[in-house]
Amino acid sequence: MKPDLSTVSFNDVFKKLRFSSVNIKKSTESKPIAEIISPLQIICSSIGSSKPYKPLYVPEEYEKQWKDYLSHGRKLESRAQRYLCWEPNVASDKRFLEYLQQEQINLSARSLQGIVRACHLSWEDVSKESLSKKGSLLEMVRDMIVNYNGPNRILQKWNSSIDIVLSSNGPGLFASEMIRNFKTIKEHTESWAVEQSKNISEPAEFFLGAMMQAVQQCRHDINKCRYLFDELLHWQLWGNTRFKKMIGDLILDTFFNNESAREILQRFVLRDNRLGDPRRNKRNWADIDADAKDRFIQWLSREDIGFFFEHVLPDRKDPHERKSFWLKYVAKLKASRPLLCFEDEAKLRTQLRDEAKVGHFGKIRGANSAFILDFGQVKAVEFSRVGACYIYTEDKFNQIVPDFWSNRTFTEAGLKDKNRCVDSIRHFITYNVDWRRNVMNILARHGVRL
């Protein structure tokens, strides 16, 4: 039946032709190559997982099957075999791997990742056993990974760098790889699918070994020091005892006699809430080597002396050689604390920006700033303008200053108490009078000798 053309307007025909021409043009237009291959890239990237498998929860019945195998030789169900690859105590047992070999079990990528994970969690025993025997558990697992030829990209990466993940020197190589790229701990573990921990508070033995190796590789290289203190030492799984042992070792390391390196270490310690200034956070330092603690206090005291006598004194002049005198006593100091008057605090605002370094500074009301040197049984107080050095026994000083680290504003008059001080030695240096000799004799009488 022919259409009735009498009812079709010219405008309708024109609109339909125009619509058709636009669609024909769209279908013949060439698309950008990126638009064409983008879906293909997505499809290709999904082939062979690059993400680690999450650990499987192993039901008790499968653990029981393993025990039955050990005691009675009963075979494991195939499902039990897969799950037991994720039970660390079983998957790191050589007898389990021998069973899998005997039964000619073809392990999946998931199962192989579980076995490697088990080795890393119990690395001390695994690596120790590999040194004493041929055909060790470590060699067996290496062979499993090397023989893997599937699409899983994590297994492929392990295969091509087998020594990094499965060799007696693996932790050191793993650490070197992390330092070479200065990656964050999280980035590095994720890129290698290596676990950091056994549980919330206990590190995986392989990764702990790698972190300790990383510290050793960074500690004597000034170019790597920032990575050591900005990244490695912030790891949350060091544990309090291990962390403080490392800090003590670093402080005593002669490498940190280098001023630039010491500055980085000192800044880290003062800002870290696990440590802080040992002079006012004594509890935090209770477990750190006593020699390391004393050395760190010496660093801080030397810095305080330099700051006070180089920057706080009027016109930065020290005609009575107070700085050089007190530097001789740095090793005897238990603590030190500058107290700044309002005028000096305003003048030194730039130097006082680093709260980590100068957070122990106090305030004093008066025309003078002061500097307290604490030798334990005896205290000495110097003032910014030349006058006298006041020396107190500990008990008398505590009457004036009950809390050495108080945030209250001290007073100049209170620290110049001639009724309580042992003596106030005026800063004279002449042919027959030397203030330094007098102060030295007083300190010696109270057990503070050079």
GROMACS .gro file of C-alpha atoms in nm:
model
  450
    1MET     CA    1   0.000   0.000   0.000
    2LYS     CA    2   0.143   0.336  -0.107
    3PRO     CA    3   0.172   0.617   0.153
    4ASP     CA    4  -0.059   0.911   0.122
    5LEU     CA    5   0.179   1.188   0.017
    6SER     CA    6  -0.086   1.451   0.025
    7THR     CA    7  -0.066   1.470   0.405
    8VAL     CA    8   0.320   1.507   0.419
    9SER     CA    9   0.445   1.866   0.435
   10PHE     CA   10   0.771   1.983   0.283
   11ASN     CA   11   0.896   2.100   0.627
   12ASP     CA   12   0.855   1.753   0.781
   13VAL     CA   13   1.056   1.595   0.501
   14PHE     CA   14   1.330   1.855   0.536
   15LYS     CA   15   1.361   1.804   0.916
   16LYS     CA   16   1.390   1.425   0.878
   17LEU     CA   17   1.655   1.456   0.608
   18ARG     CA   18   1.856   1.699   0.820
   19PHE     CA   19   1.839   1.469   1.126
   20SER     CA   20   1.953   1.172   0.917
   21SER     CA   21   2.246   1.360   0.767
   22VAL     CA   22   2.376   1.465   1.112
   23ASN     CA   23   2.371   1.105   1.238
   24ILE     CA   24   2.540   0.973   0.922
   25LYS     CA   25   2.816   1.234   0.972
   26LYS     CA   26   2.866   1.134   1.340
   27SER     CA   27   2.902   0.766   1.254
   28THR     CA   28   3.171   0.841   0.994
   29GLU     CA   29   3.379   1.078   1.215
   30SER     CA   30   3.712   0.939   1.332
   31LYS     CA   31   3.762   0.916   1.711
   32PRO     CA   32   4.086   1.001   1.897
   33ILE     CA   33   4.309   0.696   1.944
   34ALA     CA   34   4.306   0.739   2.324
   35GLU     CA   35   3.925   0.716   2.323
   36ILE     CA   36   3.937   0.399   2.117
   37ILE     CA   37   4.202   0.215   2.323
   38SER     CA   38   4.094   0.337   2.668
   39PRO     CA   39   3.835   0.060   2.714
   40LEU     CA   40   4.092  -0.189   2.589
   41GLN     CA   41   4.344  -0.069   2.848
   42ILE     CA   42   4.088  -0.115   3.123
   43ILE     CA   43   4.019  -0.468   3.011
   44CYS     CA   44   4.390  -0.552   2.982
   45SER     CA   45   4.474  -0.405   3.324
   46SER     CA   46   4.216  -0.629   3.488
   47ILE     CA   47   4.395  -0.939   3.359
   48GLY     CA   48   4.631  -1.059   3.629
   49SER     CA   49   4.563  -0.894   3.964
   50SER     CA   50   4.814  -0.637   4.091
   51LYS     CA   51   4.657  -0.624   4.437
   52PRO     CA   52   4.749  -0.864   4.717
   53TYR     CA   53   4.485  -1.107   4.831
   54LYS     CA   54   4.340  -1.047   5.173
   55PRO     CA   55   4.436  -1.313   5.430
   56LEU     CA   56   4.183  -1.592   5.466
   57TYR     CA   57   4.033  -1.680   5.799
   58VAL     CA   58   4.120  -2.045   5.856
   59PRO     CA   59   3.837  -2.245   6.018
   60GLU     CA   60   3.931  -2.462   6.314
   61GLU     CA   61   3.819  -2.774   6.130
   62TYR     CA   62   4.098  -2.724   5.875
   63GLU     CA   63   4.359  -2.678   6.146
   64LYS     CA   64   4.226  -2.998   6.300
   65GLN     CA   65   4.269  -3.176   5.966
   66TRP     CA   66   4.635  -3.069   5.964
   67LYS     CA   67   4.685  -3.208   6.313
   68ASP     CA   68   4.518  -3.532   6.206
   69TYR     CA   69   4.755  -3.553   5.911
   70LEU     CA   70   5.056  -3.509   6.139
   71SER     CA   71   4.937  -3.772   6.386
   72HIS     CA   72   4.758  -4.019   6.158
   73GLY     CA   73   4.863  -3.935   5.802
   74ARG     CA   74   4.508  -3.852   5.691
   75LYS     CA   75   4.492  -3.653   5.371
   76LEU     CA   76   4.370  -3.296   5.362
   77GLU     CA   77   4.061  -3.186   5.173
   78SER     CA   78   4.141  -2.964   4.874
   79ARG     CA   79   3.957  -2.674   5.038
   80ALA     CA   80   4.159  -2.725   5.358
   81GLN     CA   81   4.483  -2.718   5.156
   82ARG     CA   82   4.395  -2.378   5.012
   83TYR     CA   83   4.298  -2.230   5.344
   84LEU     CA   84   4.600  -2.368   5.530
   85CYS     CA   85   4.828  -2.176   5.294
   86TRP     CA   86   4.709  -1.872   5.492
   87GLU     CA   87   4.769  -2.018   5.836
   88PRO     CA   88   5.123  -1.890   5.921
   89ASN     CA   89   5.219  -2.173   6.155
   90VAL     CA   90   5.117  -2.434   5.898
   91ALA     CA   91   5.230  -2.264   5.576
   92SER     CA   92   5.576  -2.201   5.722
   93ASP     CA   93   5.607  -2.569   5.824
   94LYS     CA   94   5.827  -2.764   5.583
   95ARG     CA   95   5.611  -3.073   5.632
   96PHE     CA   96   5.314  -2.889   5.482
   97LEU     CA   97   5.510  -2.791   5.170
   98GLU     CA   98   5.640  -3.147   5.136
   99TYR     CA   99   5.280  -3.271   5.156
  100LEU     CA  100   5.177  -3.032   4.876
  101GLN     CA  101   5.467  -3.156   4.663
  102GLN     CA  102   5.389  -3.523   4.726
  103GLU     CA  103   5.026  -3.473   4.633
  104GLN     CA  104   5.132  -3.269   4.329
  105ILE     CA  105   4.900  -2.987   4.425
  106ASN     CA  106   4.886  -2.710   4.166
  107LEU     CA  107   4.883  -2.397   4.381
  108SER     CA  108   4.691  -2.086   4.279
  109ALA     CA  109   4.832  -1.732   4.299
  110ARG     CA  110   4.628  -1.678   4.615
  111SER     CA  111   4.778  -1.984   4.784
  112LEU     CA  112   5.132  -1.888   4.684
  113GLN     CA  113   5.086  -1.540   4.830
  114GLY     CA  114   4.967  -1.697   5.152
  115ILE     CA  115   5.279  -1.917   5.176
  116VAL     CA  116   5.516  -1.625   5.111
  117ARG     CA  117   5.328  -1.424   5.371
  118ALA     CA  118   5.374  -1.704   5.624
  119CYS     CA  119   5.749  -1.707   5.555
  120HIS     CA  120   5.771  -1.331   5.610
  121LEU     CA  121   5.578  -1.343   5.936
  122SER     CA  122   5.815  -1.611   6.074
  123TRP     CA  123   6.126  -1.492   5.893
  124GLU     CA  124   6.377  -1.547   6.174
  125ASP     CA  125   6.314  -1.920   6.189
  126VAL     CA  126   6.273  -1.955   5.811
  127SER     CA  127   6.599  -1.775   5.725
  128LYS     CA  128   6.791  -1.948   6.004
  129GLU     CA  129   6.678  -2.291   5.880
  130SER     CA  130   6.784  -2.201   5.525
  131LEU     CA  131   7.144  -2.147   5.637
  132SER     CA  132   7.178  -2.484   5.805
  133LYS     CA  133   7.026  -2.719   5.547
  134LYS     CA  134   7.004  -2.791   5.177
  135GLY     CA  135   6.654  -2.828   5.041
  136SER     CA  136   6.534  -2.581   5.301
  137LEU     CA  137   6.181  -2.447   5.328
  138LEU     CA  138   6.303  -2.118   5.181
  139GLU     CA  139   6.441  -2.296   4.874
  140MET     CA  140   6.115  -2.483   4.829
  141VAL     CA  141   5.912  -2.161   4.835
  142ARG     CA  142   6.157  -1.992   4.598
  143ASP     CA  143   6.110  -2.278   4.351
  144MET     CA  144   5.732  -2.242   4.374
  145ILE     CA  145   5.751  -1.871   4.287
  146VAL     CA  146   6.011  -1.916   4.012
  147ASN     CA  147   5.801  -2.190   3.849
  148TYR     CA  148   5.487  -1.977   3.853
  149ASN     CA  149   5.391  -1.869   3.497
  150GLY     CA  150   5.042  -1.730   3.549
  151PRO     CA  151   4.910  -1.375   3.491
  152ASN     CA  152   4.920  -1.251   3.852
  153ARG     CA  153   5.144  -0.946   3.847
  154ILE     CA  154   5.252  -0.967   4.210
  155LEU     CA  155   5.382  -1.320   4.155
  156GLN     CA  156   5.548  -1.203   3.833
  157LYS     CA  157   5.723  -0.923   4.024
  158TRP     CA  158   5.840  -1.164   4.293
  159ASN     CA  159   5.956  -1.404   4.023
  160SER     CA  160   6.173  -1.141   3.851
  161SER     CA  161   6.319  -1.016   4.184
  162ILE     CA  162   6.317  -1.335   4.385
  163ASP     CA  163   6.614  -1.244   4.607
  164ILE     CA  164   6.437  -0.934   4.736
  165VAL     CA  165   6.144  -1.129   4.878
  166LEU     CA  166   6.290  -1.476   4.938
  167SER     CA  167   6.660  -1.487   5.025
  168SER     CA  168   6.860  -1.471   5.346
  169ASN     CA  169   6.960  -1.117   5.248
  170GLY     CA  170   6.604  -1.029   5.146
  171PRO     CA  171   6.538  -0.769   5.420
  172GLY     CA  172   6.854  -0.578   5.325
  173LEU     CA  173   6.768  -0.581   4.954
  174PHE     CA  174   6.409  -0.482   5.031
  175ALA     CA  175   6.539  -0.191   5.240
  176SER     CA  176   6.778  -0.079   4.965
  177GLU     CA  177   6.494  -0.076   4.715
  178MET     CA  178   6.281   0.137   4.946
  179ILE     CA  179   6.563   0.387   5.012
  180ARG     CA  180   6.660   0.407   4.646
  181ASN     CA  181   6.318   0.549   4.561
  182PHE     CA  182   6.260   0.726   4.896
  183LYS     CA  183   5.911   0.577   4.903
  184THR     CA  184   5.682   0.598   5.198
  185ILE     CA  185   5.657   0.277   5.399
  186LYS     CA  186   5.296   0.234   5.291
  187GLU     CA  187   5.377   0.281   4.921
  188HIS     CA  188   5.664   0.036   4.933
  189THR     CA  189   5.478  -0.240   5.113
  190GLU     CA  190   5.180  -0.206   4.880
  191SER     CA  191   5.393  -0.211   4.564
  192TRP     CA  192   5.559  -0.537   4.679
  193ALA     CA  193   5.254  -0.684   4.855
  194VAL     CA  194   5.462  -0.743   5.168
  195GLU     CA  195   5.290  -0.723   5.505
  196GLN     CA  196   5.417  -0.495   5.780
  197SER     CA  197   5.263  -0.672   6.075
  198LYS     CA  198   5.145  -0.997   6.227
  199ASN     CA  199   4.877  -0.810   6.419
  200ILE     CA  200   4.799  -0.459   6.537
  201SER     CA  201   5.106  -0.426   6.758
  202GLU     CA  202   5.354  -0.692   6.639
  203PRO     CA  203   5.562  -0.638   6.322
  204ALA     CA  204   5.618  -0.909   6.063
  205GLU     CA  205   5.970  -1.042   6.113
  206PHE     CA  206   6.079  -0.995   5.750
  207PHE     CA  207   5.958  -0.635   5.743
  208LEU     CA  208   6.106  -0.555   6.083
  209GLY     CA  209   6.441  -0.683   5.955
  210ALA     CA  210   6.404  -0.466   5.645
  211MET     CA  211   6.326  -0.158   5.854
  212MET     CA  212   6.628  -0.214   6.077
  213GLN     CA  213   6.844  -0.257   5.768
  214ALA     CA  214   6.701   0.065   5.626
  215VAL     CA  215   6.797   0.253   5.942
  216GLN     CA  216   7.153   0.119   5.919
  217GLN     CA  217   7.179   0.215   5.553
  218CYS     CA  218   7.064   0.572   5.623
  219ARG     CA  219   7.234   0.656   5.951
  220HIS     CA  220   7.578   0.740   5.807
  221ASP     CA  221   7.467   0.925   5.495
  222ILE     CA  222   7.377   1.292   5.534
  223ASN     CA  223   7.172   1.278   5.211
  224LYS     CA  224   6.955   1.001   5.357
  225CYS     CA  225   6.926   1.140   5.709
  226ARG     CA  226   6.607   1.331   5.637
  227TYR     CA  227   6.441   1.015   5.505
  228LEU     CA  228   6.552   0.834   5.822
  229PHE     CA  229   6.392   1.092   6.052
  230ASP     CA  230   6.099   1.201   5.835
  231GLU     CA  231   5.983   0.852   5.739
  232LEU     CA  232   6.156   0.547   5.887
  233LEU     CA  233   6.159   0.645   6.254
  234HIS     CA  234   5.790   0.741   6.242
  235TRP     CA  235   5.695   0.378   6.181
  236GLN     CA  236   5.432   0.288   6.441
  237LEU     CA  237   5.545  -0.072   6.493
  238TRP     CA  238   5.895  -0.014   6.628
  239GLY     CA  239   5.777  -0.071   6.981
  240ASN     CA  240   5.884   0.155   7.268
  241THR     CA  241   6.190  -0.045   7.375
  242ARG     CA  242   6.329  -0.096   7.025
  243PHE     CA  243   6.263   0.266   6.925
  244LYS     CA  244   6.441   0.408   7.229
  245LYS     CA  245   6.735   0.173   7.184
  246MET     CA  246   6.777   0.304   6.828
  247ILE     CA  247   6.760   0.666   6.942
  248GLY     CA  248   7.023   0.602   7.209
  249ASP     CA  249   7.251   0.437   6.952
  250LEU     CA  250   7.208   0.728   6.710
  251ILE     CA  251   7.293   0.986   6.977
  252LEU     CA  252   7.613   0.798   7.068
  253ASP     CA  253   7.711   0.743   6.703
  254THR     CA  254   8.014   0.961   6.620
  255PHE     CA  255   7.855   1.040   6.282
  256PHE     CA  256   7.625   1.281   6.467
  257ASN     CA  257   7.922   1.488   6.576
  258ASN     CA  258   7.860   1.640   6.233
  259GLU     CA  259   7.667   1.959   6.299
  260SER     CA  260   7.420   1.918   6.011
  261ALA     CA  261   7.340   1.559   6.105
  262ARG     CA  262   7.311   1.645   6.475
  263GLU     CA  263   7.071   1.927   6.393
  264ILE     CA  264   6.837   1.684   6.212
  265LEU     CA  265   6.853   1.428   6.495
  266GLN     CA  266   6.806   1.690   6.765
  267ARG     CA  267   6.505   1.843   6.593
  268PHE     CA  268   6.341   1.500   6.554
  269VAL     CA  269   6.392   1.408   6.920
  270LEU     CA  270   6.258   1.736   7.055
  271ARG     CA  271   5.946   1.719   6.839
  272ASP     CA  272   5.867   1.351   6.891
  273ASN     CA  273   5.605   1.303   7.162
  274ARG     CA  274   5.768   0.975   7.266
  275LEU     CA  275   6.080   1.168   7.371
  276GLY     CA  276   6.096   1.547   7.389
  277ASP     CA  277   6.345   1.745   7.594
  278PRO     CA  278   6.506   1.504   7.846
  279ARG     CA  279   6.553   1.784   8.096
  280ARG     CA  280   6.179   1.824   8.145
  281ASN     CA  281   6.045   1.491   8.010
  282LYS     CA  282   6.247   1.262   8.234
  283ARG     CA  283   5.993   0.980   8.229
  284ASN     CA  284   6.016   0.953   7.848
  285TRP     CA  285   6.391   0.906   7.876
  286ALA     CA  286   6.391   0.655   8.160
  287ASP     CA  287   6.468   0.360   7.928
  288ILE     CA  288   6.732   0.533   7.715
  289ASP     CA  289   7.101   0.466   7.771
  290ALA     CA  290   7.232   0.704   8.040
  291ASP     CA  291   7.537   0.804   7.834
  292ALA     CA  292   7.312   0.889   7.539
  293LYS     CA  293   7.085   1.096   7.761
  294ASP     CA  294   7.381   1.285   7.912
  295ARG     CA  295   7.524   1.351   7.568
  296PHE     CA  296   7.195   1.486   7.437
  297ILE     CA  297   7.161   1.717   7.737
  298GLN     CA  298   7.514   1.841   7.667
  299TRP     CA  299   7.410   1.927   7.312
  300LEU     CA  300   7.111   2.122   7.440
  301SER     CA  301   7.309   2.296   7.714
  302ARG     CA  302   7.584   2.395   7.471
  303GLU     CA  303   7.317   2.539   7.243
  304ASP     CA  304   7.156   2.729   7.532
  305ILE     CA  305   7.490   2.879   7.638
  306GLY     CA  306   7.569   2.979   7.281
  307PHE     CA  307   7.226   3.132   7.233
  308PHE     CA  308   7.229   3.332   7.556
  309PHE     CA  309   7.581   3.472   7.541
  310GLU     CA  310   7.583   3.526   7.164
  311HIS     CA  311   7.234   3.672   7.115
  312VAL     CA  312   7.086   3.789   7.443
  313LEU     CA  313   7.374   3.996   7.582
  314PRO     CA  314   7.353   4.368   7.497
  315ASP     CA  315   7.528   4.435   7.165
  316ARG     CA  316   7.626   4.065   7.173
  317LYS     CA  317   7.941   4.154   7.360
  318ASP     CA  318   8.094   3.925   7.620
  319PRO     CA  319   8.392   4.114   7.765
  320HIS     CA  320   8.414   3.894   8.073
  321GLU     CA  321   8.436   3.567   7.875
  322ARG     CA  322   8.130   3.416   8.040
  323LYS     CA  323   8.044   3.198   7.740
  324SER     CA  324   8.384   3.027   7.719
  325PHE     CA  325   8.386   2.976   8.097
  326TRP     CA  326   8.048   2.803   8.115
  327LEU     CA  327   8.114   2.591   7.805
  328LYS     CA  328   8.385   2.417   8.010
  329TYR     CA  329   8.109   2.295   8.244
  330VAL     CA  330   7.873   2.159   7.978
  331ALA     CA  331   7.943   1.796   8.072
  332LYS     CA  332   7.845   1.870   8.434
  333LEU     CA  333   7.509   2.032   8.361
  334LYS     CA  334   7.186   1.852   8.447
  335ALA     CA  335   6.970   2.120   8.287
  336SER     CA  336   6.974   2.480   8.172
  337ARG     CA  337   6.705   2.733   8.099
  338PRO     CA  338   6.714   3.082   7.947
  339LEU     CA  339   6.456   3.330   8.083
  340LEU     CA  340   6.382   3.620   7.849
  341CYS     CA  341   6.255   3.962   7.947
  342PHE     CA  342   5.990   4.124   7.729
  343GLU     CA  343   6.239   4.343   7.541
  344ASP     CA  344   6.471   4.051   7.454
  345GLU     CA  345   6.182   3.824   7.358
  346ALA     CA  346   6.061   4.083   7.108
  347LYS     CA  347   6.414   4.142   6.976
  348LEU     CA  348   6.479   3.768   6.928
  349ARG     CA  349   6.143   3.677   6.775
  350THR     CA  350   6.308   3.533   6.461
  351GLN     CA  351   6.533   3.298   6.660
  352LEU     CA  352   6.236   3.192   6.871
  353ARG     CA  353   6.023   3.065   6.580
  354ASP     CA  354   6.139   2.708   6.621
  355GLU     CA  355   5.918   2.599   6.912
  356ALA     CA  356   6.077   2.250   6.918
  357LYS     CA  357   6.418   2.395   7.001
  358VAL     CA  358   6.322   2.679   7.234
  359GLY     CA  359   6.001   2.553   7.391
  360HIS     CA  360   6.184   2.530   7.723
  361PHE     CA  361   6.250   2.906   7.736
  362GLY     CA  362   6.088   3.092   8.024
  363LYS     CA  363   5.989   3.453   8.090
  364ILE     CA  364   6.124   3.698   8.343
  365ARG     CA  365   5.997   4.036   8.459
  366GLY     CA  366   6.264   4.305   8.483
  367ALA     CA  367   6.531   4.481   8.279
  368ASN     CA  368   6.747   4.170   8.254
  369SER     CA  369   6.712   3.832   8.090
  370ALA     CA  370   6.857   3.545   8.293
  371PHE     CA  371   7.021   3.209   8.240
  372ILE     CA  372   6.989   2.927   8.495
  373LEU     CA  373   7.258   2.656   8.502
  374ASP     CA  374   7.153   2.349   8.703
  375PHE     CA  375   7.438   2.130   8.831
  376GLY     CA  376   7.218   1.925   9.062
  377GLN     CA  377   7.330   2.017   9.415
  378VAL     CA  378   7.414   2.370   9.314
  379LYS     CA  379   7.263   2.623   9.071
  380ALA     CA  380   7.415   2.929   8.906
  381VAL     CA  381   7.219   3.224   8.765
  382GLU     CA  382   7.366   3.467   8.512
  383PHE     CA  383   7.202   3.785   8.387
  384SER     CA  384   7.224   3.950   8.048
  385ARG     CA  385   7.374   4.277   8.169
  386VAL     CA  386   7.706   4.255   8.345
  387GLY     CA  387   7.669   4.245   8.720
  388ALA     CA  388   7.711   3.932   8.929
  389CYS     CA  389   7.671   3.556   8.904
  390TYR     CA  390   7.441   3.426   9.180
  391ILE     CA  391   7.509   3.077   9.315
  392TYR     CA  392   7.256   2.879   9.522
  393THR     CA  393   7.247   2.543   9.688
  394GLU     CA  394   6.964   2.323   9.563
  395ASP     CA  395   6.745   2.359   9.872
  396LYS     CA  396   6.772   2.740   9.882
  397PHE     CA  397   6.706   2.769   9.510
  398ASN     CA  398   6.394   2.551   9.545
  399GLN     CA  399   6.261   2.802   9.798
  400ILE     CA  400   6.281   3.071   9.530
  401VAL     CA  401   6.186   2.851   9.232
  402PRO     CA  402   5.974   2.553   9.345
  403ASP     CA  403   5.919   2.444   8.983
  404PHE     CA  404   6.220   2.484   8.752
  405TRP     CA  405   6.003   2.434   8.440
  406SER     CA  406   5.709   2.646   8.552
  407ASN     CA  407   5.529   2.852   8.288
  408ARG     CA  408   5.487   3.137   8.533
  409THR     CA  409   5.684   3.458   8.482
  410PHE     CA  410   5.996   3.470   8.700
  411THR     CA  411   6.119   3.793   8.855
  412GLU     CA  412   6.467   3.941   8.835
  413ALA     CA  413   6.449   4.046   9.199
  414GLY     CA  414   6.352   3.694   9.305
  415LEU     CA  415   6.660   3.543   9.138
  416LYS     CA  416   6.888   3.805   9.295
  417ASP     CA  417   6.827   3.697   9.653
  418LYS     CA  418   7.145   3.777   9.848
  419ASN     CA  419   6.996   3.636  10.167
  420ARG     CA  420   6.956   3.288  10.019
  421CYS     CA  421   7.247   3.261   9.774
  422VAL     CA  422   7.583   3.104   9.866
  423ASP     CA  423   7.751   3.403   9.707
  424SER     CA  424   7.711   3.660   9.431
  425ILE     CA  425   8.033   3.692   9.235
  426ARG     CA  426   8.082   4.019   9.047
  427HIS     CA  427   8.226   3.993   8.697
  428PHE     CA  428   8.571   4.140   8.748
  429ILE     CA  429   8.885   4.037   8.565
  430THR     CA  430   9.194   4.225   8.683
  431TYR     CA  431   9.555   4.132   8.750
  432ASN     CA  432   9.464   3.997   9.095
  433VAL     CA  433   9.085   3.938   9.078
  434ASP     CA  434   8.916   3.692   8.844
  435TRP     CA  435   8.546   3.610   8.887
  436ARG     CA  436   8.597   3.278   8.708
  437ARG     CA  437   8.842   3.154   8.972
  438ASN     CA  438   8.600   3.243   9.251
  439VAL     CA  439   8.306   3.067   9.084
  440MET     CA  440   8.521   2.762   9.008
  441ASN     CA  441   8.620   2.733   9.376
  442ILE     CA  442   8.258   2.758   9.494
  443LEU     CA  443   8.141   2.496   9.247
  444ALA     CA  444   8.426   2.265   9.346
  445ARG     CA  445   8.328   2.293   9.716
  446HIS     CA  446   7.983   2.161   9.613
  447GLY     CA  447   8.121   1.868   9.412
  448VAL     CA  448   8.119   2.026   9.065
  449ARG     CA  449   8.476   1.994   8.940
  450LEU     CA  450   8.631   2.011   8.596
   0.00000   0.00000   0.00000
